[in-house]
Short mmCIF file of C-alpha atoms in Angstrom, two decimals:
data_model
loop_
_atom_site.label_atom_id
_atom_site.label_comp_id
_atom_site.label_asym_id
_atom_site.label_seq_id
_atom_site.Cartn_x
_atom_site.Cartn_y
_atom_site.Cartn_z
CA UNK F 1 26.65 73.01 1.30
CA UNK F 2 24.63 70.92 3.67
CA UNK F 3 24.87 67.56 4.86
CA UNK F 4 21.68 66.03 2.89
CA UNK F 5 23.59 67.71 -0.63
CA UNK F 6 27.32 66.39 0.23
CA UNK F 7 25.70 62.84 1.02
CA UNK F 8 23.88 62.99 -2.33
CA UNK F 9 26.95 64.07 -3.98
CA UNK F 10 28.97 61.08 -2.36
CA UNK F 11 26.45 58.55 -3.35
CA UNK F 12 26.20 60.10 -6.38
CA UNK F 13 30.13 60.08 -7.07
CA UNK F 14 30.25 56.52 -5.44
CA UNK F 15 27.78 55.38 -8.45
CA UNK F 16 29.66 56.89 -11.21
CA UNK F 17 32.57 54.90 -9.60
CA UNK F 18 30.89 51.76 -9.31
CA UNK F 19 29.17 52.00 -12.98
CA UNK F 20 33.24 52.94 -14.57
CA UNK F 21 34.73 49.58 -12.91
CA UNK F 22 32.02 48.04 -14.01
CA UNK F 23 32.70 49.07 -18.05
CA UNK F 24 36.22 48.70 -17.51
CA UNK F 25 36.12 45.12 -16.57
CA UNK F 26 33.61 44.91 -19.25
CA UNK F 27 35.94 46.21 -22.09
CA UNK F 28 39.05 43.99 -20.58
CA UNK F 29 39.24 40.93 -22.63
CA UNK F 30 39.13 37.69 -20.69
CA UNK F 31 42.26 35.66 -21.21
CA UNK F 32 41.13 32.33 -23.47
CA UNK F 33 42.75 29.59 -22.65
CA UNK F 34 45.35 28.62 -25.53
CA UNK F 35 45.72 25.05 -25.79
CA UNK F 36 49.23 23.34 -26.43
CA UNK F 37 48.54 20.95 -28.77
CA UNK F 38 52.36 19.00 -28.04
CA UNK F 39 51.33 18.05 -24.91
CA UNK F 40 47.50 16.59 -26.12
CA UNK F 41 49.64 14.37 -28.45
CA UNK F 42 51.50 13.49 -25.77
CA UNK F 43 48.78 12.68 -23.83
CA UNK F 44 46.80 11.10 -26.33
CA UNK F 45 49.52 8.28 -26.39
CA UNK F 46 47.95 6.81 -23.34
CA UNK F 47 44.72 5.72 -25.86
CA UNK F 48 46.11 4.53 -29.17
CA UNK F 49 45.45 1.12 -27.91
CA UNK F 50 41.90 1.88 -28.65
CA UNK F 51 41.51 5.26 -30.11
CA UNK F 52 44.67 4.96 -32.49
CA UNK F 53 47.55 7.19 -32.74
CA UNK F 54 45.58 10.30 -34.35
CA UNK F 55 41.80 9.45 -32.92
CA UNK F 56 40.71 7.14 -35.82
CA UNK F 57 40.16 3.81 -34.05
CA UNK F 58 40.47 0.87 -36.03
CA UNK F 59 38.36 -1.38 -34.24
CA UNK F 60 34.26 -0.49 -34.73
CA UNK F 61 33.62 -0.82 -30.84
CA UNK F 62 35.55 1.87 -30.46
CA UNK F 63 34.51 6.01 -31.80
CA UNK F 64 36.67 7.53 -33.81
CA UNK F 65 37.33 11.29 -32.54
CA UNK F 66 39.61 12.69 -34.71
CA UNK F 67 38.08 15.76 -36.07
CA UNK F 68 35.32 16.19 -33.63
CA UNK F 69 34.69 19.09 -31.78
CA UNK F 70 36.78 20.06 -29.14
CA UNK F 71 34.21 21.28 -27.00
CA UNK F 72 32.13 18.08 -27.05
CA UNK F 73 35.14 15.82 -26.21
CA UNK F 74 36.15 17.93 -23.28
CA UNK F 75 32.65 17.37 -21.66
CA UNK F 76 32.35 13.90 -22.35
CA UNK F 77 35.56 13.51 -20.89
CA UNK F 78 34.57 15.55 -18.02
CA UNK F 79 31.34 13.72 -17.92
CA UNK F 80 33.52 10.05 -17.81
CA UNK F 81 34.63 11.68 -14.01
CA UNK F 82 32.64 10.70 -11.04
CA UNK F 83 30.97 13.85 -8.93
CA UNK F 84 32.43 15.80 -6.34
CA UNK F 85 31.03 13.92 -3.79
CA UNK F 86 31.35 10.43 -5.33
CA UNK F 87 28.41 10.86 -7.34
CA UNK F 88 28.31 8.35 -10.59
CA UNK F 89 29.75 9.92 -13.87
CA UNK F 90 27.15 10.57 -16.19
CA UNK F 91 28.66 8.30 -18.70
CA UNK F 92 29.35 4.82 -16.96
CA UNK F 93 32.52 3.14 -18.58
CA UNK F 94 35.09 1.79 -16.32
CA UNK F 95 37.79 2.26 -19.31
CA UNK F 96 37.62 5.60 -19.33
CA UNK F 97 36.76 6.48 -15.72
CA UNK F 98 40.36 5.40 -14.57
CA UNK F 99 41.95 7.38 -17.47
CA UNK F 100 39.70 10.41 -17.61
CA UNK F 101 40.30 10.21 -13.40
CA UNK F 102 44.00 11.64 -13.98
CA UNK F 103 43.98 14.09 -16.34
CA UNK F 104 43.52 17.41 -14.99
CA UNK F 105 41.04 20.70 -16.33
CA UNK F 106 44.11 21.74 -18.90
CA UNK F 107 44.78 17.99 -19.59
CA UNK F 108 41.22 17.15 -21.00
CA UNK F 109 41.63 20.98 -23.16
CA UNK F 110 44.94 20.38 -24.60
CA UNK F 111 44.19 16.65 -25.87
CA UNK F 112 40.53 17.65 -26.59
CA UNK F 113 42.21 20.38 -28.88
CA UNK F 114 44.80 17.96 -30.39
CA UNK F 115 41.77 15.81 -31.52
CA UNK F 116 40.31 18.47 -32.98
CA UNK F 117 42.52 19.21 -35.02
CA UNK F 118 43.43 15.43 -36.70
CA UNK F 119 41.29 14.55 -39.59
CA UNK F 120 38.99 11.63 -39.54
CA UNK F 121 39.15 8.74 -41.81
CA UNK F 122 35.50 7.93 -43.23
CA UNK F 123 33.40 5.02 -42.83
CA UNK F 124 30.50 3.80 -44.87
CA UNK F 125 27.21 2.62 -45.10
CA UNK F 126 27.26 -1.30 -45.46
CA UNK F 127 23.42 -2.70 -45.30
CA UNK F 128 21.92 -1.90 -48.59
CA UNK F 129 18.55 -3.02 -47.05
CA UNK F 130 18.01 -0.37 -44.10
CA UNK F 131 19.49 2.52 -46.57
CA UNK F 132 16.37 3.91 -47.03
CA UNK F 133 15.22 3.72 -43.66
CA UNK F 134 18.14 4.89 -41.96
CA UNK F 135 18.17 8.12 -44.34
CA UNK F 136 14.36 8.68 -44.00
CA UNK F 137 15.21 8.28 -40.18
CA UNK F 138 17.91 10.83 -40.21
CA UNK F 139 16.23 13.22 -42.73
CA UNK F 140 12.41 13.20 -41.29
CA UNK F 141 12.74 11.27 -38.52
CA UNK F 142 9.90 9.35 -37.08
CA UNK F 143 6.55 10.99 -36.99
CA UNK F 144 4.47 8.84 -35.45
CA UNK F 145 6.78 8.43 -32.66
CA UNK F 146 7.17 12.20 -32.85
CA UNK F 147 11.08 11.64 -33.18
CA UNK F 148 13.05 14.47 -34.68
CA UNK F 149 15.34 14.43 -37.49
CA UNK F 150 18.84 13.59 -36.55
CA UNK F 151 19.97 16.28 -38.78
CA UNK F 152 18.11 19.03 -37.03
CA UNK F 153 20.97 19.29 -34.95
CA UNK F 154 23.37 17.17 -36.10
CA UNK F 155 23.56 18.59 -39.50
CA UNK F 156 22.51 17.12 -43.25
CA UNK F 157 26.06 15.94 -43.54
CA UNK F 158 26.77 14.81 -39.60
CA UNK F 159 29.23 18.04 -39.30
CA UNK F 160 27.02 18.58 -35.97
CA UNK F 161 27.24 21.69 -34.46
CA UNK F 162 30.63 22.69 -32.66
CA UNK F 163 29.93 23.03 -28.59
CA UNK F 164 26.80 21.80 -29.04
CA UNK F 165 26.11 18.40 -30.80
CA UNK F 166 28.93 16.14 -31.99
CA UNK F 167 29.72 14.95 -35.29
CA UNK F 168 28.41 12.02 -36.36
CA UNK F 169 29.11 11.31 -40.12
CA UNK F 170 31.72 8.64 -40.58
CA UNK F 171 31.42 7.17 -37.27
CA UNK F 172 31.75 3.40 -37.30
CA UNK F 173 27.50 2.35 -37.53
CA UNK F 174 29.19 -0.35 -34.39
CA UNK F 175 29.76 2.15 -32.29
CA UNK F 176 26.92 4.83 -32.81
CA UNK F 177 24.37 2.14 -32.48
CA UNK F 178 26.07 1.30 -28.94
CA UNK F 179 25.87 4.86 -27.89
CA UNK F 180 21.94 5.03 -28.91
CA UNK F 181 21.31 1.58 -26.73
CA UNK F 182 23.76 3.05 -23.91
CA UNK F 183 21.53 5.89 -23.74
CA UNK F 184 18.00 3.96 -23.52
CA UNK F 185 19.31 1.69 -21.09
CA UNK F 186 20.75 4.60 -19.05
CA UNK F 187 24.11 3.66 -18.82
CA UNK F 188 24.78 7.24 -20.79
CA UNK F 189 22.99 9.87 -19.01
CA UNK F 190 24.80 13.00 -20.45
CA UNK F 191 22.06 13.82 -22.78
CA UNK F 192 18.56 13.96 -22.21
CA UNK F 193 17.18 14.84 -25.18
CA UNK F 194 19.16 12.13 -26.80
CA UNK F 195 17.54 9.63 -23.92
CA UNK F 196 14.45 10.73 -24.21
CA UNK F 197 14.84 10.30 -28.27
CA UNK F 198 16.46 6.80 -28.08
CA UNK F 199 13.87 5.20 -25.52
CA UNK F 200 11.13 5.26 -28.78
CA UNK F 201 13.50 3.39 -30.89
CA UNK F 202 13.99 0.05 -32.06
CA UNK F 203 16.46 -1.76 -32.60
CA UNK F 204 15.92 -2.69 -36.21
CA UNK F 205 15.56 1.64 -36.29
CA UNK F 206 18.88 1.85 -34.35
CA UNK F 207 20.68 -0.03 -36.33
CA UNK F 208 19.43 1.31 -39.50
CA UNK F 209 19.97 5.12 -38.70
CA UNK F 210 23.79 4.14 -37.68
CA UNK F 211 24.66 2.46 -40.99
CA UNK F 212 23.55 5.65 -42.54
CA UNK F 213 25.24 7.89 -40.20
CA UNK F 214 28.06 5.63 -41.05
CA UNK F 215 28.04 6.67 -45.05
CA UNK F 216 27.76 10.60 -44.24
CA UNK F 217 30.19 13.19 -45.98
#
């Protein structure tokens, strides 16, 4: 056997090699992380003053996030953290800045999962008179603005979509209209599309769309 065939062979055995670790790591499962929903109760004591003891916060200013995806409040809470390098968190609140600041990768996944898993008390609609426009809103959305329906993504019902849009139905109309203004004015800068969305809206639009949100099932 000559040289040129044994260093064909080699690479050709090195290859084989290569392409075999390569479908074993494929084939091991990766090890999800399994959150301990004990300790997210325990750390979700630290926000019943405004959340309440199971995520349903009393007061309208505040969201109520029992019941919504975990996925979506892990990134907002990661998303309340400033950057690496000081940078400002994507979603300005000073509140939740100091408490989001100490709670650590497993932290935010354990209470995030505790959350999930409470069930939210329902709000309603309460303005009779921006009904209509606050479920054409929602439905159609606004064509002439070229604004999509909410429930595109959101869903019909505001179930949303889990790790990718948050649910909406029930949410006080308070504090859903405060998140739509937070993200014209660029205080909330998490969500583009949702930016781009809110900066065609009115007010009188905003708060219609978040009464109806409000009244979802």
């Amino acid at each position: 056997m000559n040289k040129l065939t044994t260093l064909k062979l080699s690479s050709l055995f090195a290859a084989l090699m290569f392409s075999m670790s390569v479908a074993q790591a494929a084939a091991d499962p990766v090890e999800a992380f399994k959150p301990d929903l004990a300790k997210g109760k325990e750390i979700m004591q630290q926000c019943v003053a405004c959340h309440g003891a199971d995520g349903n916060a009393s007061a309208p200013i505040y969201p109520k996030i029992a019941g919504q995806h975990a996925e979506y409040l892990y990134k907002q809470l990661s998303n309340f953290k400033a950057g690496k390098d000081g940078e400002k968190p994507l979603r300005d609140n000073a509140i939740m800045a100091g408490f989001a600041a100490g709670l650590s990768e497993e932290d935010m996944k354990n209470v995030s999962a505790y959350l999930a898993a409470q069930k939210q008390t329902l709000s309603s609609a309460k303005n009779k008179d921006t009904l209509e426009l606050g479920e054409k809103i929602y439905r159609g959305g606004i064509a002439d603005k070229k604004i999509p329906a909410c429930a595109g993504c959101h869903s019909p019902n505001g179930a949303g979509i889990p790790a990718q849009y948050p649910r909406l139905g029930g949410q006080h109309a308070q504090y859903t209209e405060s998140q739509l203004v937070a993200f014209r004015d660029g205080v909330r800068n998490n969500s583009e599309q949702m930016s781009v969305i809110s900066a065609k809206m009115s007010d009188k639009e905003m708060k219609a769309v978040s009464d109806y949100i409000a009244g979802l099932r």
